[in-house]
Tab-separated table of C-alpha atoms in Angstrom:
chain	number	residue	atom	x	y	z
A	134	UNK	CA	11.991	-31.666	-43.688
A	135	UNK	CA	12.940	-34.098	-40.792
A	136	UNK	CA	14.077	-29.934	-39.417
A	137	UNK	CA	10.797	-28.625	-39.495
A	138	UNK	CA	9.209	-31.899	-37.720
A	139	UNK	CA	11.541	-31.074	-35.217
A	140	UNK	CA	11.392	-27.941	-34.397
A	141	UNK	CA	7.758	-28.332	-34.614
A	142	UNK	CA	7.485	-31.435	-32.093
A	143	UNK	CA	9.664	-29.243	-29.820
A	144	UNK	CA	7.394	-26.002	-30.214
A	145	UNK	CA	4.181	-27.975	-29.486
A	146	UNK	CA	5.841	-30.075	-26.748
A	147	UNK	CA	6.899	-26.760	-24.964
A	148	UNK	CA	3.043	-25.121	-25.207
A	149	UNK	CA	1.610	-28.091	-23.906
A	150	UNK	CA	3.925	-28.388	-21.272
A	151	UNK	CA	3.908	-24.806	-20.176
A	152	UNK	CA	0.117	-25.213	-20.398
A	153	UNK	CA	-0.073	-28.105	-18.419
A	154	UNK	CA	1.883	-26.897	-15.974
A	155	UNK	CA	-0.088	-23.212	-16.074
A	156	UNK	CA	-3.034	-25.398	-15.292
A	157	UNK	CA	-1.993	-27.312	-12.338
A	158	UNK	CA	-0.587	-24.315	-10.873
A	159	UNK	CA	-4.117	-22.383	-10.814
A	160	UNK	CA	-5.301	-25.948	-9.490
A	161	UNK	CA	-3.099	-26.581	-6.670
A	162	UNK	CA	-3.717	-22.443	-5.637
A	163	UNK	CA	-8.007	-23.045	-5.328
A	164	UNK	CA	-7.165	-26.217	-4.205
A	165	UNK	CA	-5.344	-24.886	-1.044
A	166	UNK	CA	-6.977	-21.730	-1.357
A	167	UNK	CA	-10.140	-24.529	-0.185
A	168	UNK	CA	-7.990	-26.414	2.325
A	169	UNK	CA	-7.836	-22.766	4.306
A	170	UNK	CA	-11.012	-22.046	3.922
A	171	UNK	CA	-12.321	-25.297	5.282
A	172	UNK	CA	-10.069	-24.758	8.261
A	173	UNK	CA	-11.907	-21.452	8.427
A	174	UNK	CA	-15.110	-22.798	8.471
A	175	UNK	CA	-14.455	-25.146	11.227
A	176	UNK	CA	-13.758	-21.903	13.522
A	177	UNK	CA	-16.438	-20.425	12.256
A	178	UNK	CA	-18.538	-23.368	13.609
A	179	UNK	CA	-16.984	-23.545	16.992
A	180	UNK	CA	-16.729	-19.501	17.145
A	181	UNK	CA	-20.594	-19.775	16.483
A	182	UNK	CA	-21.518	-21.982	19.467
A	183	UNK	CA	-18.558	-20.247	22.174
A	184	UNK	CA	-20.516	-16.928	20.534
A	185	UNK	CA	-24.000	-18.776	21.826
A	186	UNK	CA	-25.227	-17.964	18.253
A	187	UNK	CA	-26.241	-21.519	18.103
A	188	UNK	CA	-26.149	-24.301	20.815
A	189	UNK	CA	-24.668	-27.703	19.502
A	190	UNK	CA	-21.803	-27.611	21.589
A	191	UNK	CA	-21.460	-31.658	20.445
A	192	UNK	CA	-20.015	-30.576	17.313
A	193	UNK	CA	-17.172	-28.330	18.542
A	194	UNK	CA	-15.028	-31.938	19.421
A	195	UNK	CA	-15.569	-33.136	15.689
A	196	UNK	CA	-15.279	-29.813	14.237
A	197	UNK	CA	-11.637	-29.224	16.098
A	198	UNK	CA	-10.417	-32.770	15.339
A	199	UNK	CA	-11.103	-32.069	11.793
A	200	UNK	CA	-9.295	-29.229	11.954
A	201	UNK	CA	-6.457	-30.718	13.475
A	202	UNK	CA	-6.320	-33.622	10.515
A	203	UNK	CA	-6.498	-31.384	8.017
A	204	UNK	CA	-3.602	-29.505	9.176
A	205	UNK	CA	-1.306	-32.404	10.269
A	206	UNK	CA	-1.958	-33.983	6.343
A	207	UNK	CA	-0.742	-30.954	4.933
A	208	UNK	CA	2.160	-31.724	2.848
A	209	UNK	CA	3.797	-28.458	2.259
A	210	UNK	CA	5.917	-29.469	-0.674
A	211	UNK	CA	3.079	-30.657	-2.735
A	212	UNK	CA	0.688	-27.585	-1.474
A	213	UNK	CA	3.277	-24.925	-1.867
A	214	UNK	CA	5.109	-26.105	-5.444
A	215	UNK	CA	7.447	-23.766	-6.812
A	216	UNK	CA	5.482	-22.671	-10.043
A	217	UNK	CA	2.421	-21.320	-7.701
A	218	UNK	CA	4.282	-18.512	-6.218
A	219	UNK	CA	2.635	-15.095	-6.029
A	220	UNK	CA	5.094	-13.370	-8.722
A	221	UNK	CA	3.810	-16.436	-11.167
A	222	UNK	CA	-0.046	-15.924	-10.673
A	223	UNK	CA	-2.405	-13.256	-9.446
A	224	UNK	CA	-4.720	-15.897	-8.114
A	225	UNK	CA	-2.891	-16.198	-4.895
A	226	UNK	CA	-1.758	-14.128	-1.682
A	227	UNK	CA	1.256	-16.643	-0.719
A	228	UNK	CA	4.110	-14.235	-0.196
A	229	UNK	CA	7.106	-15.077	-1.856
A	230	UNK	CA	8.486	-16.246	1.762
A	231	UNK	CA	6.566	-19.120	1.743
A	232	UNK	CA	9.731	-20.489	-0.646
A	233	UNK	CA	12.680	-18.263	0.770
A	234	UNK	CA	11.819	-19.356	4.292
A	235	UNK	CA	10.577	-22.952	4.186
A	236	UNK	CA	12.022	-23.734	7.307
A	237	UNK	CA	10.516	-21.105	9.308
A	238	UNK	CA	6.995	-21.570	7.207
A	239	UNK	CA	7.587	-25.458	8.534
A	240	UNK	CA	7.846	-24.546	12.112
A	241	UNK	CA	4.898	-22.137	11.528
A	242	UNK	CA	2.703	-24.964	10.734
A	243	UNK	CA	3.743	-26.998	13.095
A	244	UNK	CA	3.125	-24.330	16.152
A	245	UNK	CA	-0.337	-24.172	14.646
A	246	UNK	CA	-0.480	-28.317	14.753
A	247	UNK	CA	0.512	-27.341	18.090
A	248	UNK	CA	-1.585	-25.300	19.169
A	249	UNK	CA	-4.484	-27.638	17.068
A	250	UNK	CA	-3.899	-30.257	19.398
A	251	UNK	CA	-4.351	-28.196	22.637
A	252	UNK	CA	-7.880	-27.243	21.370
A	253	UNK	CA	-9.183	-30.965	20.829
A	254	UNK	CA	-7.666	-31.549	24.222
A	255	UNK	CA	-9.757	-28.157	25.489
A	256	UNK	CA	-13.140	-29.553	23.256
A	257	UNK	CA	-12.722	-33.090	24.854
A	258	UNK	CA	-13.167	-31.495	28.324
A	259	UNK	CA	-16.236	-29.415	26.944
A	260	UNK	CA	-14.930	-26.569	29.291
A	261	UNK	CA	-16.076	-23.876	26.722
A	262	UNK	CA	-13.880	-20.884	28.640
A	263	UNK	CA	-11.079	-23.466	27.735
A	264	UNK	CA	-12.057	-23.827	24.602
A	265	UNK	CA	-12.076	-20.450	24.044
A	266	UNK	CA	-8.373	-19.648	25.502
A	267	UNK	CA	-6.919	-22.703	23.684
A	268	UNK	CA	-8.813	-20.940	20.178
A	269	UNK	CA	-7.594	-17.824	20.725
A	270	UNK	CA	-4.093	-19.669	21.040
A	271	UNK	CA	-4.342	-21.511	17.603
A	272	UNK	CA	-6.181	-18.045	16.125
A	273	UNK	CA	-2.594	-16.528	17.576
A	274	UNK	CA	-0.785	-18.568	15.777
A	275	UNK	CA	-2.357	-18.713	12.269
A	276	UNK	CA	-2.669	-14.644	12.710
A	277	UNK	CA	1.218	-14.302	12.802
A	278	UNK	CA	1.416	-17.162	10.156
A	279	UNK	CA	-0.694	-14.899	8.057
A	280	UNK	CA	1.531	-12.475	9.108
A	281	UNK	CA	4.587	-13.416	7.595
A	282	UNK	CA	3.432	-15.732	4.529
A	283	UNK	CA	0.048	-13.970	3.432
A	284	UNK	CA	-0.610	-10.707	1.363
A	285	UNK	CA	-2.097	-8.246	3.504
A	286	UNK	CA	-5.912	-7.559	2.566
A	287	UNK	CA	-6.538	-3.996	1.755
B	222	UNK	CA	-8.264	-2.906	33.290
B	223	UNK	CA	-7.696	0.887	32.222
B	224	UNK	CA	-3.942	-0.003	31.835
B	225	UNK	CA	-4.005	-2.292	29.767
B	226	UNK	CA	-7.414	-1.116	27.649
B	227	UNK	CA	-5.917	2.065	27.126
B	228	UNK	CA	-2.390	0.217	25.687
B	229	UNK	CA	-0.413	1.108	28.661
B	230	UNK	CA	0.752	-2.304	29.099
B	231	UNK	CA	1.450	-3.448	25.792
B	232	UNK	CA	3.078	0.031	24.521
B	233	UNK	CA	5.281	0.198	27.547
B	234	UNK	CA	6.255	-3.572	27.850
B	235	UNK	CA	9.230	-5.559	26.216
B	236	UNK	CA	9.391	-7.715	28.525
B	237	UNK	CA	6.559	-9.822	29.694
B	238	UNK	CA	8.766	-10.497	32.755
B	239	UNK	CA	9.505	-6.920	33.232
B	240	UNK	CA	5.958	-5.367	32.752
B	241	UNK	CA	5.318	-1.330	32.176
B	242	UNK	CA	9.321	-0.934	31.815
B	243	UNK	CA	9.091	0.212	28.659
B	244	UNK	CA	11.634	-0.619	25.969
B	245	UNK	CA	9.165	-1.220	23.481
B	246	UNK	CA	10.034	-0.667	19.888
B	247	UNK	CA	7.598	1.077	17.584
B	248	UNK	CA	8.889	1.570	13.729
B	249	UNK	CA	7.404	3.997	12.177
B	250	UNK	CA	7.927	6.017	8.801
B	251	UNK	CA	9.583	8.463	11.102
B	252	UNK	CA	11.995	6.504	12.829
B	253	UNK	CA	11.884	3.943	15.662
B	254	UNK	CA	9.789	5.282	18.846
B	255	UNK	CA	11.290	3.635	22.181
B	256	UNK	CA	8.647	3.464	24.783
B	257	UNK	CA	9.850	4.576	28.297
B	258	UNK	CA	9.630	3.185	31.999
B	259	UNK	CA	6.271	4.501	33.324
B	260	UNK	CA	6.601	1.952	36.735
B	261	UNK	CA	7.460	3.974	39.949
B	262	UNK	CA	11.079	3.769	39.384
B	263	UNK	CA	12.658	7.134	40.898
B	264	UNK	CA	15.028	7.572	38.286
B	265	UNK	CA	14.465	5.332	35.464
B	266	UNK	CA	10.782	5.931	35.948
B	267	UNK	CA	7.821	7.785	37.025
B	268	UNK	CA	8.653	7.494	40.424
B	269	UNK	CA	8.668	11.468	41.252
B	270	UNK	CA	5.811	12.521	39.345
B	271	UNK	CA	2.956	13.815	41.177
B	272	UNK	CA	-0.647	13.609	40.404
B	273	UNK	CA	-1.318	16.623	38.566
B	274	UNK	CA	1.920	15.925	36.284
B	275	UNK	CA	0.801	12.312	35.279
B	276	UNK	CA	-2.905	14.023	34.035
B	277	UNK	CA	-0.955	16.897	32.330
B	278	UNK	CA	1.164	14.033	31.024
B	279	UNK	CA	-1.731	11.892	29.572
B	280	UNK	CA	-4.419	14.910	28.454
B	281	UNK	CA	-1.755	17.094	27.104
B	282	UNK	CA	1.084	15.247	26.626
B	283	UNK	CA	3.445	17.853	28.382
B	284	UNK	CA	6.257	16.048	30.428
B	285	UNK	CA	7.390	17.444	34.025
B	286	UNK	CA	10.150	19.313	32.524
B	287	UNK	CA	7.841	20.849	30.442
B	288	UNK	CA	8.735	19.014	26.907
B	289	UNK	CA	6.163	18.051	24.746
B	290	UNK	CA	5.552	14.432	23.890
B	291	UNK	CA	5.500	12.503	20.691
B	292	UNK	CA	2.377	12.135	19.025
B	293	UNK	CA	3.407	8.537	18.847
B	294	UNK	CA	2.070	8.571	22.494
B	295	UNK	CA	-1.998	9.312	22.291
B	296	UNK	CA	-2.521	11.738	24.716
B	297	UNK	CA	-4.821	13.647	21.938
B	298	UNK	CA	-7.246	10.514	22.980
B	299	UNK	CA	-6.658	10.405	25.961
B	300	UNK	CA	-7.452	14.218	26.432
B	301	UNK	CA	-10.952	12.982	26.901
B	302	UNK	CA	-10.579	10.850	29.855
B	303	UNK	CA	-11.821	11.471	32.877
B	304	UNK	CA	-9.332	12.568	35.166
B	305	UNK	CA	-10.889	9.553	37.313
B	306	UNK	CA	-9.880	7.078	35.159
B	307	UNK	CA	-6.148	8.559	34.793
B	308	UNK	CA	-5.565	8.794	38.578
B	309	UNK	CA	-7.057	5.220	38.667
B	310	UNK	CA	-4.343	4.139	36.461
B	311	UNK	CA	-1.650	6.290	37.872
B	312	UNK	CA	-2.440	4.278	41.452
B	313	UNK	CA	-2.696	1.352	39.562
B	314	UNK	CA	1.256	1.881	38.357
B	315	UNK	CA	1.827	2.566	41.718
B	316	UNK	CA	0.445	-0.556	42.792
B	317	UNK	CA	2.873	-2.737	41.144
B	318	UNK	CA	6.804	-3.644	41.612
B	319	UNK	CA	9.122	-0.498	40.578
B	320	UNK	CA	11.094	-1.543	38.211
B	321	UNK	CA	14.746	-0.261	37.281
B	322	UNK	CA	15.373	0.665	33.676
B	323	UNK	CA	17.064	3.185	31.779
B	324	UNK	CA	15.613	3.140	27.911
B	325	UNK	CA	17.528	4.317	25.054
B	326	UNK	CA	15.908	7.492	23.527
B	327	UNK	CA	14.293	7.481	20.158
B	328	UNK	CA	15.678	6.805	16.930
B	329	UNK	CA	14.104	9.306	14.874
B	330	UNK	CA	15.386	10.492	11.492
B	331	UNK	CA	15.721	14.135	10.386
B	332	UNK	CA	14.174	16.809	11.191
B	333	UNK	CA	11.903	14.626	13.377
B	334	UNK	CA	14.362	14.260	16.321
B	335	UNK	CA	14.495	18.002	16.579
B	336	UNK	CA	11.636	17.627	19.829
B	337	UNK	CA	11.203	21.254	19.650
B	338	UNK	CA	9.224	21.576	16.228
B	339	UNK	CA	6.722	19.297	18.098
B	340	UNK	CA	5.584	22.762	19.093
B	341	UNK	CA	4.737	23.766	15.746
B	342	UNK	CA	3.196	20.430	15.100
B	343	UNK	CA	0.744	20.529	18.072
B	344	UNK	CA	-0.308	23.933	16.881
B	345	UNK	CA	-1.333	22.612	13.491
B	346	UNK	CA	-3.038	19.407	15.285
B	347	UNK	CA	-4.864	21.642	17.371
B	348	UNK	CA	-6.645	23.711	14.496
B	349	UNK	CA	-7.644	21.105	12.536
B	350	UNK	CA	-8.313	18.681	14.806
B	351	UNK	CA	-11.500	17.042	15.760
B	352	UNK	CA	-10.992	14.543	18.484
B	353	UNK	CA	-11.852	16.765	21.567
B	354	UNK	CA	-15.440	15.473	22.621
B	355	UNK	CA	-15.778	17.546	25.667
B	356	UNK	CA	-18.078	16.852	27.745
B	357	UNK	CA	-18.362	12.730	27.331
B	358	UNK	CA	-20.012	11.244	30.485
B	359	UNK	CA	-19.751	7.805	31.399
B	360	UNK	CA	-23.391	6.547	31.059
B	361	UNK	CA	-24.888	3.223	30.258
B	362	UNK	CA	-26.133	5.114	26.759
B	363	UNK	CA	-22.188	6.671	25.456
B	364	UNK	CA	-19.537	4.740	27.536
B	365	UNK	CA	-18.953	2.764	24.143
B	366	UNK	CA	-18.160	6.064	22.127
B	367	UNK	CA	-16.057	7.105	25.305
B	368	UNK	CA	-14.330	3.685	24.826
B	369	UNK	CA	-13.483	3.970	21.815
B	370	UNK	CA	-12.832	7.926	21.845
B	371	UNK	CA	-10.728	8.318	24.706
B	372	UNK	CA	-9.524	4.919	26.259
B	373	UNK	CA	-9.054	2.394	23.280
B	374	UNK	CA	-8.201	5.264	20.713
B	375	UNK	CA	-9.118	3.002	18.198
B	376	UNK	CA	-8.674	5.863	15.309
B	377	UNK	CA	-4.807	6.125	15.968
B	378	UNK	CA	-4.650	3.706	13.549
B	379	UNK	CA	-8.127	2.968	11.974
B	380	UNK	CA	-8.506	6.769	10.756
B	381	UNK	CA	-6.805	8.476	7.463
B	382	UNK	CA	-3.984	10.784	8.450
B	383	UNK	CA	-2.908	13.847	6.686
B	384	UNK	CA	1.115	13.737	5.369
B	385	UNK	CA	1.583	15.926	8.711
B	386	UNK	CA	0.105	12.670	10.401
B	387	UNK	CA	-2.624	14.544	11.783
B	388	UNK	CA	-6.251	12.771	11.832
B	389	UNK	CA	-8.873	15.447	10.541
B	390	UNK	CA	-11.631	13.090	11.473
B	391	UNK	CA	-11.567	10.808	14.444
B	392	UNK	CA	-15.371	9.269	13.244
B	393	UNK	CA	-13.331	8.728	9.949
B	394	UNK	CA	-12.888	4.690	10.864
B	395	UNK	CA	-12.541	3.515	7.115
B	396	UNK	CA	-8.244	2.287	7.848
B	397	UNK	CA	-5.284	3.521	5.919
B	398	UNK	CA	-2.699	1.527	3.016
B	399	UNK	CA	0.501	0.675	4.670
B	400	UNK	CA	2.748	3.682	3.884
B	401	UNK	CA	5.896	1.419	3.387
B	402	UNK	CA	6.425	-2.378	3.235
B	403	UNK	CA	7.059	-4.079	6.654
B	404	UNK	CA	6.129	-0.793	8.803
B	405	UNK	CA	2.551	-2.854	9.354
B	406	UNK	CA	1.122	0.581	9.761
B	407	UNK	CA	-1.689	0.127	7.118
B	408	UNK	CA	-5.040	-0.960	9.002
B	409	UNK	CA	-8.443	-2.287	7.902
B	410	UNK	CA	-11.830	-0.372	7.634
B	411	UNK	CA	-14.143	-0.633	10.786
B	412	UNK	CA	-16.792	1.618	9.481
B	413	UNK	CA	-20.154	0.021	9.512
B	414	UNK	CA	-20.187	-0.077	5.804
B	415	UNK	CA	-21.538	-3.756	5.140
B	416	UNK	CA	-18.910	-4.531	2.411
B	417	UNK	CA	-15.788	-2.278	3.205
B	418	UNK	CA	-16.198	-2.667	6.936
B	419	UNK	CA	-17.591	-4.455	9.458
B	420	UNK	CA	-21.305	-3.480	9.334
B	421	UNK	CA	-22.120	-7.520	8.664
B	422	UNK	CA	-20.834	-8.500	11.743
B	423	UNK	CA	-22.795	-8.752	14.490
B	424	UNK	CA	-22.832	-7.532	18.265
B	425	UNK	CA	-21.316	-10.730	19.303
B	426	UNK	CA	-18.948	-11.265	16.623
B	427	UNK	CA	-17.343	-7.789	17.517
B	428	UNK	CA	-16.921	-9.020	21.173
B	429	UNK	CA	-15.941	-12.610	20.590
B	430	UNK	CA	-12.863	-10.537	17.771
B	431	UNK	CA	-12.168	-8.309	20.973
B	432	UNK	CA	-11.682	-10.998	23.191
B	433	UNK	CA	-9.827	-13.743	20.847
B	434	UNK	CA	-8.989	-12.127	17.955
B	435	UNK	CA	-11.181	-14.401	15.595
B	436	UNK	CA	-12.907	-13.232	12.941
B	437	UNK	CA	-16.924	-14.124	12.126
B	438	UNK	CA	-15.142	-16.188	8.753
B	439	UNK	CA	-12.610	-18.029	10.877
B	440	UNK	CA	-9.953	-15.985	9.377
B	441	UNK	CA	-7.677	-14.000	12.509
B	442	UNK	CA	-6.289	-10.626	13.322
B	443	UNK	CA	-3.184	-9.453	11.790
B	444	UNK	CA	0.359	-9.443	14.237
B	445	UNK	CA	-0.658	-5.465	15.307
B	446	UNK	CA	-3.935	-6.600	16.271
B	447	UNK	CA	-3.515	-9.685	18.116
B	448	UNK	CA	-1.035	-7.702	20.468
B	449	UNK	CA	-3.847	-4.998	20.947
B	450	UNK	CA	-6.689	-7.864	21.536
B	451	UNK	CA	-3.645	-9.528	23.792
B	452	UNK	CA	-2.632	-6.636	24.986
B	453	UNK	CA	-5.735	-4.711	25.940
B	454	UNK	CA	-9.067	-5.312	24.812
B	455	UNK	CA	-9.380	-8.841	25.942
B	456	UNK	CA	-9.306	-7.210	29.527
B	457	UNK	CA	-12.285	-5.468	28.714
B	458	UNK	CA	-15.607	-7.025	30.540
B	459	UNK	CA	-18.022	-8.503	28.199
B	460	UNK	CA	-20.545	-5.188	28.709
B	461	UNK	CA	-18.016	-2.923	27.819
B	462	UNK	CA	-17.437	-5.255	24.837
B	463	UNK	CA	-20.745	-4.681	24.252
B	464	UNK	CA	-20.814	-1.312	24.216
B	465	UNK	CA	-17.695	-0.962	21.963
B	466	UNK	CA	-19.650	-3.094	19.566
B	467	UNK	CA	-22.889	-1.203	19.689
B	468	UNK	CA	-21.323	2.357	19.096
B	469	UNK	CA	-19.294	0.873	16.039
B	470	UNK	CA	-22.677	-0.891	14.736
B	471	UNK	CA	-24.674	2.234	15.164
B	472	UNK	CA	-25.114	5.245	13.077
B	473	UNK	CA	-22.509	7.085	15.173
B	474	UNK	CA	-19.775	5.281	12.983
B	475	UNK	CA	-20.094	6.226	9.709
């Protein structure tokens, strides 16, 4: 008797787990699947006014210091755990080299912190041909970012 | 401008320091392509060729000593340039420092290192082809298509190609699925289809892409891209932008 109680504590202790863990997996993959898109929205913003689409140039300063804390709060380890790889869940286009090269993923991010900084810098002038170089830069940067850590689009 | 628009630069540069040297590495399902020394170099470069063999060259991809080139080099494209253009990038190569150096030849695999079955091959090409637009004049109304057609060749890679690598239809702009992991030779749809391509973005979204590489969602261009936008078509002036983005937004891009 005191077997089966076992065996059953351990069964139900392993589904819940695995559950559990299924769950925050999916939840940490839309939750930086949103992080990137938020960073994408705040070049979408500046793109718009450089574009002359719209004219609140004001807003490209907040808009790239945003960007710039997002990106320099990103903790990889806690955005990027183990159990969300690509080969564990269809719900996300991290390539497997996320993991297998952290380091280089590391210096990735911090290029594009980089390159972040140069375009507040650019925004604080409110030179918008500046602007323009310095996101093209950072747009360099997260391109070969994509590059080697994203699944291509098709 | 032409030089680097039509990819002279950034198909014949290694090394920024060293520019139009050639010594560029394209990987291909073929093989590795090595691009060579087109600065005025007498011996490692162009140096000796005269007019008439840099337009046979670049409209019919014949060398000096008669050999036929690589489709990897897009002299189908380029076919439709006005000799104009050609001789104003041949002084423009002339223009800058010659530079000395000797490139390695290509690292094909079997049988496509055996140059002389390019014959056969261009035979082929030329039947089914459909890229020749004779007759293209440079006018405010087509110098977009001509652009695109001739200068930019923007089908070499956004068309569907045949498993003889031959494009039946240059107006084809819909891309192609990477034919092997890590060759990067896959490339998205630019057809003005509003879902598959880029038919939701506007006239000024297609410029501000060509001149930075950003995308109307924030979202960038992929490594082969950026080095084109880099490269080439951020030396473009905004009208000609403009015109690039018309054509691809009109009716004439299916």
């Amino acid at each position: 008797m005191t077997k089966i109680i076992f065996m059953t504590a351990f069964l139900l202790s392993t589904i819940i787990s695995n559950s559990a863990s299924a769950q925050n997996a999916e939840d940490i993959i839309k939750y930086r699947i949103n992080i990137m898109k938020s960073l994408g929205n705040h070049i979408s913003v500046i793109a718009a006014n450089l574009k002359g689409k719209v004219s609140i140039n004001e807003d490209i300063l907040p808009h790239s210091q945003s960007m710039l804390l997002t990106l320099s709060s990103i903790n990889i380890k806690k955005l990027f755990p183990i159990n969300t790889k690509a080969s564990d869940s269809s719900k996300t286009k991290a390539l497997d080299s996320v993991w297998i090269d952290k380091d280089l993923f590391q210096k990735s991010m911090s290029q594009s912190i980089e390159r972040t900084k140069d375009l507040v810098t650019a925004a604080e002038s409110g030179n918008n041909q500046n602007i323009a170089k310095s996101l093209g830069a950072l747009g360099k940067s997260c391109g070969a970012c994509h590059d080697k850590f994203r699944k291509k689009k098709n | 401008m032409l030089s680097y628009a039509a990819g002279c630069y950034g198909c014949h540069t290694s090394d920024p320091n060293k520019p139009f040297s050639g010594g560029y590495k394209i990987k291909t399902k073929y093989g590795t392509f090595i691009t060579p020394n087109i600065t005025q170099d007498k011996t490692s470069g162009i140096g000796n060729w005269s007019k008439t063999e840099f337009i046979k060259a670049m409209k019919h991809g014949i060398s000096p000593s008669q050999k036929p080139y690589y489709p990897a080099f897009p002299y189908s494209w380029y076919s439709n340039m006005h000799d104009s253009d050609i001789l104003d990038i041949f002084d423009y190569l002339n223009s800058i420092p010659s530079i000395k150096n000797k490139t390695s030849p290509h690292d094909l695999k079997f049988p496509y290192r055996i140059r002389e079955a390019l014959w056969l091959w261009r035979i082929v090409n030329k039947n089914l082809k459909n890229n020749k637009k004779g007759g293209l004049e440079v006018t405010n109304k087509n110098r977009g298509e001509y652009l695109i057609k001739a200068v930019t060749h923007c089908s070499a890679c956004h068309s569907p190609r045949t498993w003889f690598s031959i494009i039946k239809d240059h107006e084809n702009l819909n891309g192609k699925i990477e034919t092997k992991k890590l060759l990067n030779d896959g490339s998205p749809n630019i057809s003005k289809d509003k879902v598959k391509g880029i038919g939701s973005w506007s006239e000024s979204d297609i410029v501000f892409f060509l001149q930075t590489g950003i995308k109307p969602n924030g979202d960038f261009a992929g490594k082969e891209m950026s080095k084109i936008i880099e490269n080439g078509t951020s030396y473009l002036i905004k009208e000609d932008l403009e015109k690039i983005s018309r054509y691809l937004l009109s009716n004439k891009n299916k």
